[in-house]
Amino acid sequence: MPSAPRENNRASSNEQAQDKKKTRSRTDSGERLKEADRPTIKAVGNHWEVHPYRGSCKPPTVMGALVREMYPDFVETENGKRPVRSWEDYKRTSTHNVLDDRGVISEFWWRFKCLPEDRADAEETLEQNFKTRVSNMLSEEKQAATKKLYASGKVPPEEVDAHDNLWPTKEALISVKPKDFTTAEGWRLLCEHWSSEAFRKMSLRGKNNRQANGDELTTGVDPGLTGAWLHTHELRPGNNDGLMCSQSASEKWVTIGFFLS
């Protein structure tokens, strides 16, 4: 029947098109900017006000890109090389005689500026933010590698742990190294770490905790109904943090017995 192959081909093309849409290109850190062109930032808690606001130049986005682009590959220890696993590890490695954490922060300030009186708070907030960014970046790299191994229903070589959990082998993870991230040695060390018994136990604990707290917000703390309502009705972009998304939402918040400070 001649129509069947055409239908299959069409379905295959549609699936490929959908997969292509789902693929998100990585955001890079952008070019260094002249001082006059750099947005001015101010730390507000663990967040940032940006003036003028630019959707393509957000401090968290730039931080995430920088820790990936400037990933130090490995740390030298008494027991040999191990992968860089945290922001603290960036403080233990150097490139061209410059500590890698200082290099990352220096590149950040080529893209933003702040008033002298705000600099100390900004530096403190940067330290806290970078700790999270490194952890998130490595988690995203592992997720991307695993997703690639199991794409389109494929099953890579797997191994079973003592509790009958299936994991992709270290060699399978190594085989899907990203072209634009770390060296072959750095990636191998990461894959060995991800394949260790200690990491797998930690990964399972994290997964179980997320499943157990699936109805809570990303803070890990149950905010209750009022907190959840407020969370979904606040403006987030730019320097509008804490403002309600509309006058109507503000009025409803007041009518149910709560007052905005």
mmCIF file with all atom_site columns, N, CA, C and O in Angstrom, residues 81-132:
data_model
loop_
_atom_site.group_PDB
_atom_site.id
_atom_site.type_symbol
_atom_site.label_atom_id
_atom_site.label_alt_id
_atom_site.label_comp_id
_atom_site.label_asym_id
_atom_site.label_entity_id
_atom_site.label_seq_id
_atom_site.pdbx_PDB_ins_code
_atom_site.Cartn_x
_atom_site.Cartn_y
_atom_site.Cartn_z
_atom_site.occupancy
_atom_site.B_iso_or_equiv
_atom_site.pdbx_formal_charge
_atom_site.auth_seq_id
_atom_site.auth_comp_id
_atom_site.auth_asym_id
_atom_site.auth_atom_id
_atom_site.pdbx_PDB_model_num
ATOM 1   N N  . LYS A 1 81  ? 43.892 13.626 40.521 1.00 0.00 ? 81  LYS A N  1
ATOM 2   C CA . LYS A 1 81  ? 42.915 14.572 39.989 1.00 0.00 ? 81  LYS A CA 1
ATOM 3   C C  . LYS A 1 81  ? 41.495 14.131 40.327 1.00 0.00 ? 81  LYS A C  1
ATOM 4   O O  . LYS A 1 81  ? 41.191 12.947 40.357 1.00 0.00 ? 81  LYS A O  1
ATOM 5   N N  . ARG A 1 82  ? 40.642 15.117 40.580 1.00 0.00 ? 82  ARG A N  1
ATOM 6   C CA . ARG A 1 82  ? 39.214 14.850 40.741 1.00 0.00 ? 82  ARG A CA 1
ATOM 7   C C  . ARG A 1 82  ? 38.450 15.960 40.033 1.00 0.00 ? 82  ARG A C  1
ATOM 8   O O  . ARG A 1 82  ? 38.989 17.041 39.777 1.00 0.00 ? 82  ARG A O  1
ATOM 9   N N  . PRO A 1 83  ? 37.177 15.726 39.699 1.00 0.00 ? 83  PRO A N  1
ATOM 10  C CA . PRO A 1 83  ? 36.433 16.747 38.956 1.00 0.00 ? 83  PRO A CA 1
ATOM 11  C C  . PRO A 1 83  ? 36.109 17.965 39.813 1.00 0.00 ? 83  PRO A C  1
ATOM 12  O O  . PRO A 1 83  ? 36.017 17.880 41.041 1.00 0.00 ? 83  PRO A O  1
ATOM 13  N N  . VAL A 1 84  ? 35.936 19.084 39.162 1.00 0.00 ? 84  VAL A N  1
ATOM 14  C CA . VAL A 1 84  ? 35.466 20.299 39.832 1.00 0.00 ? 84  VAL A CA 1
ATOM 15  C C  . VAL A 1 84  ? 33.975 20.131 40.068 1.00 0.00 ? 84  VAL A C  1
ATOM 16  O O  . VAL A 1 84  ? 33.205 19.926 39.132 1.00 0.00 ? 84  VAL A O  1
ATOM 17  N N  . ARG A 1 85  ? 33.557 20.210 41.339 1.00 0.00 ? 85  ARG A N  1
ATOM 18  C CA . ARG A 1 85  ? 32.165 19.916 41.681 1.00 0.00 ? 85  ARG A CA 1
ATOM 19  C C  . ARG A 1 85  ? 31.438 21.075 42.337 1.00 0.00 ? 85  ARG A C  1
ATOM 20  O O  . ARG A 1 85  ? 30.237 20.981 42.589 1.00 0.00 ? 85  ARG A O  1
ATOM 21  N N  . SER A 1 86  ? 32.141 22.160 42.645 1.00 0.00 ? 86  SER A N  1
ATOM 22  C CA . SER A 1 86  ? 31.500 23.250 43.378 1.00 0.00 ? 86  SER A CA 1
ATOM 23  C C  . SER A 1 86  ? 32.215 24.567 43.093 1.00 0.00 ? 86  SER A C  1
ATOM 24  O O  . SER A 1 86  ? 33.314 24.600 42.523 1.00 0.00 ? 86  SER A O  1
ATOM 25  N N  . TRP A 1 87  ? 31.591 25.655 43.517 1.00 0.00 ? 87  TRP A N  1
ATOM 26  C CA . TRP A 1 87  ? 32.203 26.977 43.386 1.00 0.00 ? 87  TRP A CA 1
ATOM 27  C C  . TRP A 1 87  ? 33.491 27.050 44.197 1.00 0.00 ? 87  TRP A C  1
ATOM 28  O O  . TRP A 1 87  ? 34.450 27.713 43.800 1.00 0.00 ? 87  TRP A O  1
ATOM 29  N N  . GLU A 1 88  ? 33.532 26.348 45.326 1.00 0.00 ? 88  GLU A N  1
ATOM 30  C CA . GLU A 1 88  ? 34.751 26.331 46.133 1.00 0.00 ? 88  GLU A CA 1
ATOM 31  C C  . GLU A 1 88  ? 35.916 25.746 45.345 1.00 0.00 ? 88  GLU A C  1
ATOM 32  O O  . GLU A 1 88  ? 37.068 26.146 45.540 1.00 0.00 ? 88  GLU A O  1
ATOM 33  N N  . ASP A 1 89  ? 35.625 24.807 44.455 1.00 0.00 ? 89  ASP A N  1
ATOM 34  C CA . ASP A 1 89  ? 36.695 24.219 43.643 1.00 0.00 ? 89  ASP A CA 1
ATOM 35  C C  . ASP A 1 89  ? 37.274 25.230 42.654 1.00 0.00 ? 89  ASP A C  1
ATOM 36  O O  . ASP A 1 89  ? 38.443 25.126 42.269 1.00 0.00 ? 89  ASP A O  1
ATOM 37  N N  . TYR A 1 90  ? 36.458 26.198 42.218 1.00 0.00 ? 90  TYR A N  1
ATOM 38  C CA . TYR A 1 90  ? 36.979 27.248 41.338 1.00 0.00 ? 90  TYR A CA 1
ATOM 39  C C  . TYR A 1 90  ? 38.030 28.084 42.075 1.00 0.00 ? 90  TYR A C  1
ATOM 40  O O  . TYR A 1 90  ? 38.882 28.701 41.446 1.00 0.00 ? 90  TYR A O  1
ATOM 41  N N  . LYS A 1 91  ? 37.955 28.103 43.400 1.00 0.00 ? 91  LYS A N  1
ATOM 42  C CA . LYS A 1 91  ? 38.919 28.852 44.204 1.00 0.00 ? 91  LYS A CA 1
ATOM 43  C C  . LYS A 1 91  ? 40.230 28.083 44.373 1.00 0.00 ? 91  LYS A C  1
ATOM 44  O O  . LYS A 1 91  ? 41.227 28.633 44.836 1.00 0.00 ? 91  LYS A O  1
ATOM 45  N N  . ARG A 1 92  ? 40.218 26.801 44.017 1.00 0.00 ? 92  ARG A N  1
ATOM 46  C CA . ARG A 1 92  ? 41.398 25.954 44.192 1.00 0.00 ? 92  ARG A CA 1
ATOM 47  C C  . ARG A 1 92  ? 42.167 25.753 42.892 1.00 0.00 ? 92  ARG A C  1
ATOM 48  O O  . ARG A 1 92  ? 43.186 25.068 42.874 1.00 0.00 ? 92  ARG A O  1
ATOM 49  N N  . THR A 1 93  ? 41.651 26.281 41.804 1.00 0.00 ? 93  THR A N  1
ATOM 50  C CA . THR A 1 93  ? 42.300 26.108 40.504 1.00 0.00 ? 93  THR A CA 1
ATOM 51  C C  . THR A 1 93  ? 42.608 27.474 39.906 1.00 0.00 ? 93  THR A C  1
ATOM 52  O O  . THR A 1 93  ? 42.030 28.488 40.299 1.00 0.00 ? 93  THR A O  1
ATOM 53  N N  . SER A 1 94  ? 43.509 27.494 38.955 1.00 0.00 ? 94  SER A N  1
ATOM 54  C CA . SER A 1 94  ? 43.882 28.770 38.339 1.00 0.00 ? 94  SER A CA 1
ATOM 55  C C  . SER A 1 94  ? 44.170 28.586 36.857 1.00 0.00 ? 94  SER A C  1
ATOM 56  O O  . SER A 1 94  ? 44.517 27.494 36.398 1.00 0.00 ? 94  SER A O  1
ATOM 57  N N  . THR A 1 95  ? 44.004 29.669 36.118 1.00 0.00 ? 95  THR A N  1
ATOM 58  C CA . THR A 1 95  ? 44.314 29.715 34.693 1.00 0.00 ? 95  THR A CA 1
ATOM 59  C C  . THR A 1 95  ? 45.179 30.939 34.451 1.00 0.00 ? 95  THR A C  1
ATOM 60  O O  . THR A 1 95  ? 44.789 32.057 34.821 1.00 0.00 ? 95  THR A O  1
ATOM 61  N N  . HIS A 1 96  ? 46.350 30.730 33.863 1.00 0.00 ? 96  HIS A N  1
ATOM 62  C CA . HIS A 1 96  ? 47.301 31.829 33.639 1.00 0.00 ? 96  HIS A CA 1
ATOM 63  C C  . HIS A 1 96  ? 47.582 32.582 34.944 1.00 0.00 ? 96  HIS A C  1
ATOM 64  O O  . HIS A 1 96  ? 47.588 33.818 34.981 1.00 0.00 ? 96  HIS A O  1
ATOM 65  N N  . ASN A 1 97  ? 47.772 31.808 36.007 1.00 0.00 ? 97  ASN A N  1
ATOM 66  C CA . ASN A 1 97  ? 48.123 32.349 37.330 1.00 0.00 ? 97  ASN A CA 1
ATOM 67  C C  . ASN A 1 97  ? 47.025 33.210 37.959 1.00 0.00 ? 97  ASN A C  1
ATOM 68  O O  . ASN A 1 97  ? 47.296 33.991 38.875 1.00 0.00 ? 97  ASN A O  1
ATOM 69  N N  . VAL A 1 98  ? 45.804 33.080 37.479 1.00 0.00 ? 98  VAL A N  1
ATOM 70  C CA . VAL A 1 98  ? 44.663 33.782 38.072 1.00 0.00 ? 98  VAL A CA 1
ATOM 71  C C  . VAL A 1 98  ? 43.689 32.731 38.590 1.00 0.00 ? 98  VAL A C  1
ATOM 72  O O  . VAL A 1 98  ? 43.295 31.826 37.842 1.00 0.00 ? 98  VAL A O  1
ATOM 73  N N  . LEU A 1 99  ? 43.321 32.822 39.872 1.00 0.00 ? 99  LEU A N  1
ATOM 74  C CA . LEU A 1 99  ? 42.359 31.871 40.417 1.00 0.00 ? 99  LEU A CA 1
ATOM 75  C C  . LEU A 1 99  ? 41.081 31.906 39.588 1.00 0.00 ? 99  LEU A C  1
ATOM 76  O O  . LEU A 1 99  ? 40.605 32.978 39.197 1.00 0.00 ? 99  LEU A O  1
ATOM 77  N N  . ASP A 1 100 ? 40.516 30.734 39.328 1.00 0.00 ? 100 ASP A N  1
ATOM 78  C CA . ASP A 1 100 ? 39.389 30.660 38.402 1.00 0.00 ? 100 ASP A CA 1
ATOM 79  C C  . ASP A 1 100 ? 38.143 31.370 38.915 1.00 0.00 ? 100 ASP A C  1
ATOM 80  O O  . ASP A 1 100 ? 37.363 31.905 38.119 1.00 0.00 ? 100 ASP A O  1
ATOM 81  N N  . ASP A 1 101 ? 37.929 31.400 40.221 1.00 0.00 ? 101 ASP A N  1
ATOM 82  C CA . ASP A 1 101 ? 36.765 32.146 40.715 1.00 0.00 ? 101 ASP A CA 1
ATOM 83  C C  . ASP A 1 101 ? 36.934 33.636 40.448 1.00 0.00 ? 101 ASP A C  1
ATOM 84  O O  . ASP A 1 101 ? 35.986 34.328 40.071 1.00 0.00 ? 101 ASP A O  1
ATOM 85  N N  . ARG A 1 102 ? 38.170 34.142 40.605 1.00 0.00 ? 102 ARG A N  1
ATOM 86  C CA . ARG A 1 102 ? 38.431 35.558 40.324 1.00 0.00 ? 102 ARG A CA 1
ATOM 87  C C  . ARG A 1 102 ? 38.273 35.848 38.834 1.00 0.00 ? 102 ARG A C  1
ATOM 88  O O  . ARG A 1 102 ? 37.783 36.921 38.449 1.00 0.00 ? 102 ARG A O  1
ATOM 89  N N  . GLY A 1 103 ? 38.691 34.898 38.002 1.00 0.00 ? 103 GLY A N  1
ATOM 90  C CA . GLY A 1 103 ? 38.545 35.086 36.564 1.00 0.00 ? 103 GLY A CA 1
ATOM 91  C C  . GLY A 1 103 ? 37.093 35.167 36.138 1.00 0.00 ? 103 GLY A C  1
ATOM 92  O O  . GLY A 1 103 ? 36.714 36.004 35.312 1.00 0.00 ? 103 GLY A O  1
ATOM 93  N N  . VAL A 1 104 ? 36.257 34.302 36.720 1.00 0.00 ? 104 VAL A N  1
ATOM 94  C CA . VAL A 1 104 ? 34.825 34.308 36.405 1.00 0.00 ? 104 VAL A CA 1
ATOM 95  C C  . VAL A 1 104 ? 34.191 35.625 36.842 1.00 0.00 ? 104 VAL A C  1
ATOM 96  O O  . VAL A 1 104 ? 33.438 36.257 36.087 1.00 0.00 ? 104 VAL A O  1
ATOM 97  N N  . ILE A 1 105 ? 34.496 36.055 38.065 1.00 0.00 ? 105 ILE A N  1
ATOM 98  C CA . ILE A 1 105 ? 33.913 37.296 38.581 1.00 0.00 ? 105 ILE A CA 1
ATOM 99  C C  . ILE A 1 105 ? 34.389 38.493 37.764 1.00 0.00 ? 105 ILE A C  1
ATOM 100 O O  . ILE A 1 105 ? 33.618 39.426 37.483 1.00 0.00 ? 105 ILE A O  1
ATOM 101 N N  . SER A 1 106 ? 35.658 38.470 37.350 1.00 0.00 ? 106 SER A N  1
ATOM 102 C CA . SER A 1 106 ? 36.177 39.555 36.514 1.00 0.00 ? 106 SER A CA 1
ATOM 103 C C  . SER A 1 106 ? 35.405 39.652 35.203 1.00 0.00 ? 106 SER A C  1
ATOM 104 O O  . SER A 1 106 ? 35.042 40.751 34.754 1.00 0.00 ? 106 SER A O  1
ATOM 105 N N  . GLU A 1 107 ? 35.133 38.497 34.587 1.00 0.00 ? 107 GLU A N  1
ATOM 106 C CA . GLU A 1 107 ? 34.369 38.496 33.339 1.00 0.00 ? 107 GLU A CA 1
ATOM 107 C C  . GLU A 1 107 ? 32.941 38.993 33.565 1.00 0.00 ? 107 GLU A C  1
ATOM 108 O O  . GLU A 1 107 ? 32.360 39.662 32.706 1.00 0.00 ? 107 GLU A O  1
ATOM 109 N N  . PHE A 1 108 ? 32.381 38.659 34.729 1.00 0.00 ? 108 PHE A N  1
ATOM 110 C CA . PHE A 1 108 ? 31.035 39.143 35.048 1.00 0.00 ? 108 PHE A CA 1
ATOM 111 C C  . PHE A 1 108 ? 31.015 40.668 35.035 1.00 0.00 ? 108 PHE A C  1
ATOM 112 O O  . PHE A 1 108 ? 30.096 41.278 34.479 1.00 0.00 ? 108 PHE A O  1
ATOM 113 N N  . TRP A 1 109 ? 32.020 41.301 35.628 1.00 0.00 ? 109 TRP A N  1
ATOM 114 C CA . TRP A 1 109 ? 32.028 42.762 35.716 1.00 0.00 ? 109 TRP A CA 1
ATOM 115 C C  . TRP A 1 109 ? 32.390 43.434 34.394 1.00 0.00 ? 109 TRP A C  1
ATOM 116 O O  . TRP A 1 109 ? 32.342 44.657 34.292 1.00 0.00 ? 109 TRP A O  1
ATOM 117 N N  . TRP A 1 110 ? 32.740 42.654 33.376 1.00 0.00 ? 110 TRP A N  1
ATOM 118 C CA . TRP A 1 110 ? 32.861 43.208 32.032 1.00 0.00 ? 110 TRP A CA 1
ATOM 119 C C  . TRP A 1 110 ? 31.489 43.350 31.373 1.00 0.00 ? 110 TRP A C  1
ATOM 120 O O  . TRP A 1 110 ? 31.366 43.951 30.302 1.00 0.00 ? 110 TRP A O  1
ATOM 121 N N  . ARG A 1 111 ? 30.462 42.801 31.994 1.00 0.00 ? 111 ARG A N  1
ATOM 122 C CA . ARG A 1 111 ? 29.117 42.812 31.412 1.00 0.00 ? 111 ARG A CA 1
ATOM 123 C C  . ARG A 1 111 ? 28.123 43.623 32.232 1.00 0.00 ? 111 ARG A C  1
ATOM 124 O O  . ARG A 1 111 ? 27.025 43.912 31.773 1.00 0.00 ? 111 ARG A O  1
ATOM 125 N N  . PHE A 1 112 ? 28.499 43.962 33.465 1.00 0.00 ? 112 PHE A N  1
ATOM 126 C CA . PHE A 1 112 ? 27.642 44.752 34.343 1.00 0.00 ? 112 PHE A CA 1
ATOM 127 C C  . PHE A 1 112 ? 28.493 45.766 35.099 1.00 0.00 ? 112 PHE A C  1
ATOM 128 O O  . PHE A 1 112 ? 29.721 45.677 35.128 1.00 0.00 ? 112 PHE A O  1
ATOM 129 N N  . LYS A 1 113 ? 27.817 46.697 35.737 1.00 0.00 ? 113 LYS A N  1
ATOM 130 C CA . LYS A 1 113 ? 28.492 47.642 36.624 1.00 0.00 ? 113 LYS A CA 1
ATOM 131 C C  . LYS A 1 113 ? 27.545 47.951 37.772 1.00 0.00 ? 113 LYS A C  1
ATOM 132 O O  . LYS A 1 113 ? 26.347 47.630 37.720 1.00 0.00 ? 113 LYS A O  1
ATOM 133 N N  . CYS A 1 114 ? 28.077 48.561 38.827 1.00 0.00 ? 114 CYS A N  1
ATOM 134 C CA . CYS A 1 114 ? 27.217 48.980 39.929 1.00 0.00 ? 114 CYS A CA 1
ATOM 135 C C  . CYS A 1 114 ? 27.821 50.215 40.574 1.00 0.00 ? 114 CYS A C  1
ATOM 136 O O  . CYS A 1 114 ? 29.001 50.534 40.368 1.00 0.00 ? 114 CYS A O  1
ATOM 137 N N  . LEU A 1 115 ? 27.014 50.904 41.341 1.00 0.00 ? 115 LEU A N  1
ATOM 138 C CA . LEU A 1 115 ? 27.486 52.094 42.035 1.00 0.00 ? 115 LEU A CA 1
ATOM 139 C C  . LEU A 1 115 ? 28.486 51.687 43.113 1.00 0.00 ? 115 LEU A C  1
ATOM 140 O O  . LEU A 1 115 ? 28.365 50.602 43.703 1.00 0.00 ? 115 LEU A O  1
ATOM 141 N N  . PRO A 1 116 ? 29.478 52.533 43.375 1.00 0.00 ? 116 PRO A N  1
ATOM 142 C CA . PRO A 1 116 ? 30.501 52.178 44.378 1.00 0.00 ? 116 PRO A CA 1
ATOM 143 C C  . PRO A 1 116 ? 29.908 51.776 45.721 1.00 0.00 ? 116 PRO A C  1
ATOM 144 O O  . PRO A 1 116 ? 30.390 50.834 46.365 1.00 0.00 ? 116 PRO A O  1
ATOM 145 N N  . GLU A 1 117 ? 28.856 52.467 46.141 1.00 0.00 ? 117 GLU A N  1
ATOM 146 C CA . GLU A 1 117 ? 28.266 52.163 47.448 1.00 0.00 ? 117 GLU A CA 1
ATOM 147 C C  . GLU A 1 117 ? 27.513 50.829 47.459 1.00 0.00 ? 117 GLU A C  1
ATOM 148 O O  . GLU A 1 117 ? 27.183 50.303 48.526 1.00 0.00 ? 117 GLU A O  1
ATOM 149 N N  . ASP A 1 118 ? 27.237 50.278 46.266 1.00 0.00 ? 118 ASP A N  1
ATOM 150 C CA . ASP A 1 118 ? 26.529 48.995 46.175 1.00 0.00 ? 118 ASP A CA 1
ATOM 151 C C  . ASP A 1 118 ? 27.467 47.820 45.924 1.00 0.00 ? 118 ASP A C  1
ATOM 152 O O  . ASP A 1 118 ? 27.026 46.665 45.906 1.00 0.00 ? 118 ASP A O  1
ATOM 153 N N  . ARG A 1 119 ? 28.750 48.097 45.738 1.00 0.00 ? 119 ARG A N  1
ATOM 154 C CA . ARG A 1 119 ? 29.683 47.055 45.300 1.00 0.00 ? 119 ARG A CA 1
ATOM 155 C C  . ARG A 1 119 ? 29.852 45.939 46.335 1.00 0.00 ? 119 ARG A C  1
ATOM 156 O O  . ARG A 1 119 ? 29.873 44.753 45.983 1.00 0.00 ? 119 ARG A O  1
ATOM 157 N N  . ALA A 1 120 ? 29.986 46.289 47.602 1.00 0.00 ? 120 ALA A N  1
ATOM 158 C CA . ALA A 1 120 ? 30.212 45.266 48.634 1.00 0.00 ? 120 ALA A CA 1
ATOM 159 C C  . ALA A 1 120 ? 29.043 44.285 48.698 1.00 0.00 ? 120 ALA A C  1
ATOM 160 O O  . ALA A 1 120 ? 29.242 43.060 48.759 1.00 0.00 ? 120 ALA A O  1
ATOM 161 N N  . ASP A 1 121 ? 27.814 44.804 48.674 1.00 0.00 ? 121 ASP A N  1
ATOM 162 C CA . ASP A 1 121 ? 26.641 43.926 48.700 1.00 0.00 ? 121 ASP A CA 1
ATOM 163 C C  . ASP A 1 121 ? 26.581 43.069 47.439 1.00 0.00 ? 121 ASP A C  1
ATOM 164 O O  . ASP A 1 121 ? 26.206 41.888 47.493 1.00 0.00 ? 121 ASP A O  1
ATOM 165 N N  . ALA A 1 122 ? 26.961 43.665 46.310 1.00 0.00 ? 122 ALA A N  1
ATOM 166 C CA . ALA A 1 122 ? 26.935 42.925 45.050 1.00 0.00 ? 122 ALA A CA 1
ATOM 167 C C  . ALA A 1 122 ? 27.936 41.769 45.077 1.00 0.00 ? 122 ALA A C  1
ATOM 168 O O  . ALA A 1 122 ? 27.623 40.651 44.643 1.00 0.00 ? 122 ALA A O  1
ATOM 169 N N  . GLU A 1 123 ? 29.129 42.012 45.593 1.00 0.00 ? 123 GLU A N  1
ATOM 170 C CA . GLU A 1 123 ? 30.149 40.959 45.660 1.00 0.00 ? 123 GLU A CA 1
ATOM 171 C C  . GLU A 1 123 ? 29.692 39.818 46.567 1.00 0.00 ? 123 GLU A C  1
ATOM 172 O O  . GLU A 1 123 ? 29.902 38.640 46.261 1.00 0.00 ? 123 GLU A O  1
ATOM 173 N N  . GLU A 1 124 ? 29.061 40.160 47.680 1.00 0.00 ? 124 GLU A N  1
ATOM 174 C CA . GLU A 1 124 ? 28.572 39.130 48.603 1.00 0.00 ? 124 GLU A CA 1
ATOM 175 C C  . GLU A 1 124 ? 27.473 38.291 47.956 1.00 0.00 ? 124 GLU A C  1
ATOM 176 O O  . GLU A 1 124 ? 27.450 37.060 48.086 1.00 0.00 ? 124 GLU A O  1
ATOM 177 N N  . THR A 1 125 ? 26.571 38.965 47.242 1.00 0.00 ? 125 THR A N  1
ATOM 178 C CA . THR A 1 125 ? 25.486 38.246 46.570 1.00 0.00 ? 125 THR A CA 1
ATOM 179 C C  . THR A 1 125 ? 26.025 37.382 45.433 1.00 0.00 ? 125 THR A C  1
ATOM 180 O O  . THR A 1 125 ? 25.536 36.270 45.198 1.00 0.00 ? 125 THR A O  1
ATOM 181 N N  . LEU A 1 126 ? 27.034 37.880 44.730 1.00 0.00 ? 126 LEU A N  1
ATOM 182 C CA . LEU A 1 126 ? 27.658 37.087 43.674 1.00 0.00 ? 126 LEU A CA 1
ATOM 183 C C  . LEU A 1 126 ? 28.196 35.772 44.225 1.00 0.00 ? 126 LEU A C  1
ATOM 184 O O  . LEU A 1 126 ? 28.021 34.711 43.612 1.00 0.00 ? 126 LEU A O  1
ATOM 185 N N  . GLU A 1 127 ? 28.863 35.836 45.365 1.00 0.00 ? 127 GLU A N  1
ATOM 186 C CA . GLU A 1 127 ? 29.414 34.621 45.972 1.00 0.00 ? 127 GLU A CA 1
ATOM 187 C C  . GLU A 1 127 ? 28.317 33.595 46.221 1.00 0.00 ? 127 GLU A C  1
ATOM 188 O O  . GLU A 1 127 ? 28.466 32.410 45.900 1.00 0.00 ? 127 GLU A O  1
ATOM 189 N N  . GLN A 1 128 ? 27.213 34.050 46.792 1.00 0.00 ? 128 GLN A N  1
ATOM 190 C CA . GLN A 1 128 ? 26.111 33.136 47.078 1.00 0.00 ? 128 GLN A CA 1
ATOM 191 C C  . GLN A 1 128 ? 25.493 32.593 45.792 1.00 0.00 ? 128 GLN A C  1
ATOM 192 O O  . GLN A 1 128 ? 25.185 31.403 45.685 1.00 0.00 ? 128 GLN A O  1
ATOM 193 N N  . ASN A 1 129 ? 25.324 33.470 44.811 1.00 0.00 ? 129 ASN A N  1
ATOM 194 C CA . ASN A 1 129 ? 24.710 33.055 43.548 1.00 0.00 ? 129 ASN A CA 1
ATOM 195 C C  . ASN A 1 129 ? 25.572 32.057 42.792 1.00 0.00 ? 129 ASN A C  1
ATOM 196 O O  . ASN A 1 129 ? 25.068 31.084 42.215 1.00 0.00 ? 129 ASN A O  1
ATOM 197 N N  . PHE A 1 130 ? 26.886 32.277 42.782 1.00 0.00 ? 130 PHE A N  1
ATOM 198 C CA . PHE A 1 130 ? 27.770 31.382 42.034 1.00 0.00 ? 130 PHE A CA 1
ATOM 199 C C  . PHE A 1 130 ? 27.790 29.976 42.633 1.00 0.00 ? 130 PHE A C  1
ATOM 200 O O  . PHE A 1 130 ? 27.956 28.991 41.909 1.00 0.00 ? 130 PHE A O  1
ATOM 201 N N  . LYS A 1 131 ? 27.630 29.863 43.937 1.00 0.00 ? 131 LYS A N  1
ATOM 202 C CA . LYS A 1 131 ? 27.561 28.536 44.555 1.00 0.00 ? 131 LYS A CA 1
ATOM 203 C C  . LYS A 1 131 ? 26.409 27.738 43.953 1.00 0.00 ? 131 LYS A C  1
ATOM 204 O O  . LYS A 1 131 ? 26.543 26.552 43.644 1.00 0.00 ? 131 LYS A O  1
ATOM 205 N N  . THR A 1 132 ? 25.277 28.402 43.790 1.00 0.00 ? 132 THR A N  1
ATOM 206 C CA . THR A 1 132 ? 24.106 27.737 43.214 1.00 0.00 ? 132 THR A CA 1
ATOM 207 C C  . THR A 1 132 ? 24.292 27.472 41.731 1.00 0.00 ? 132 THR A C  1
ATOM 208 O O  . THR A 1 132 ? 23.910 26.413 41.219 1.00 0.00 ? 132 THR A O  1
#
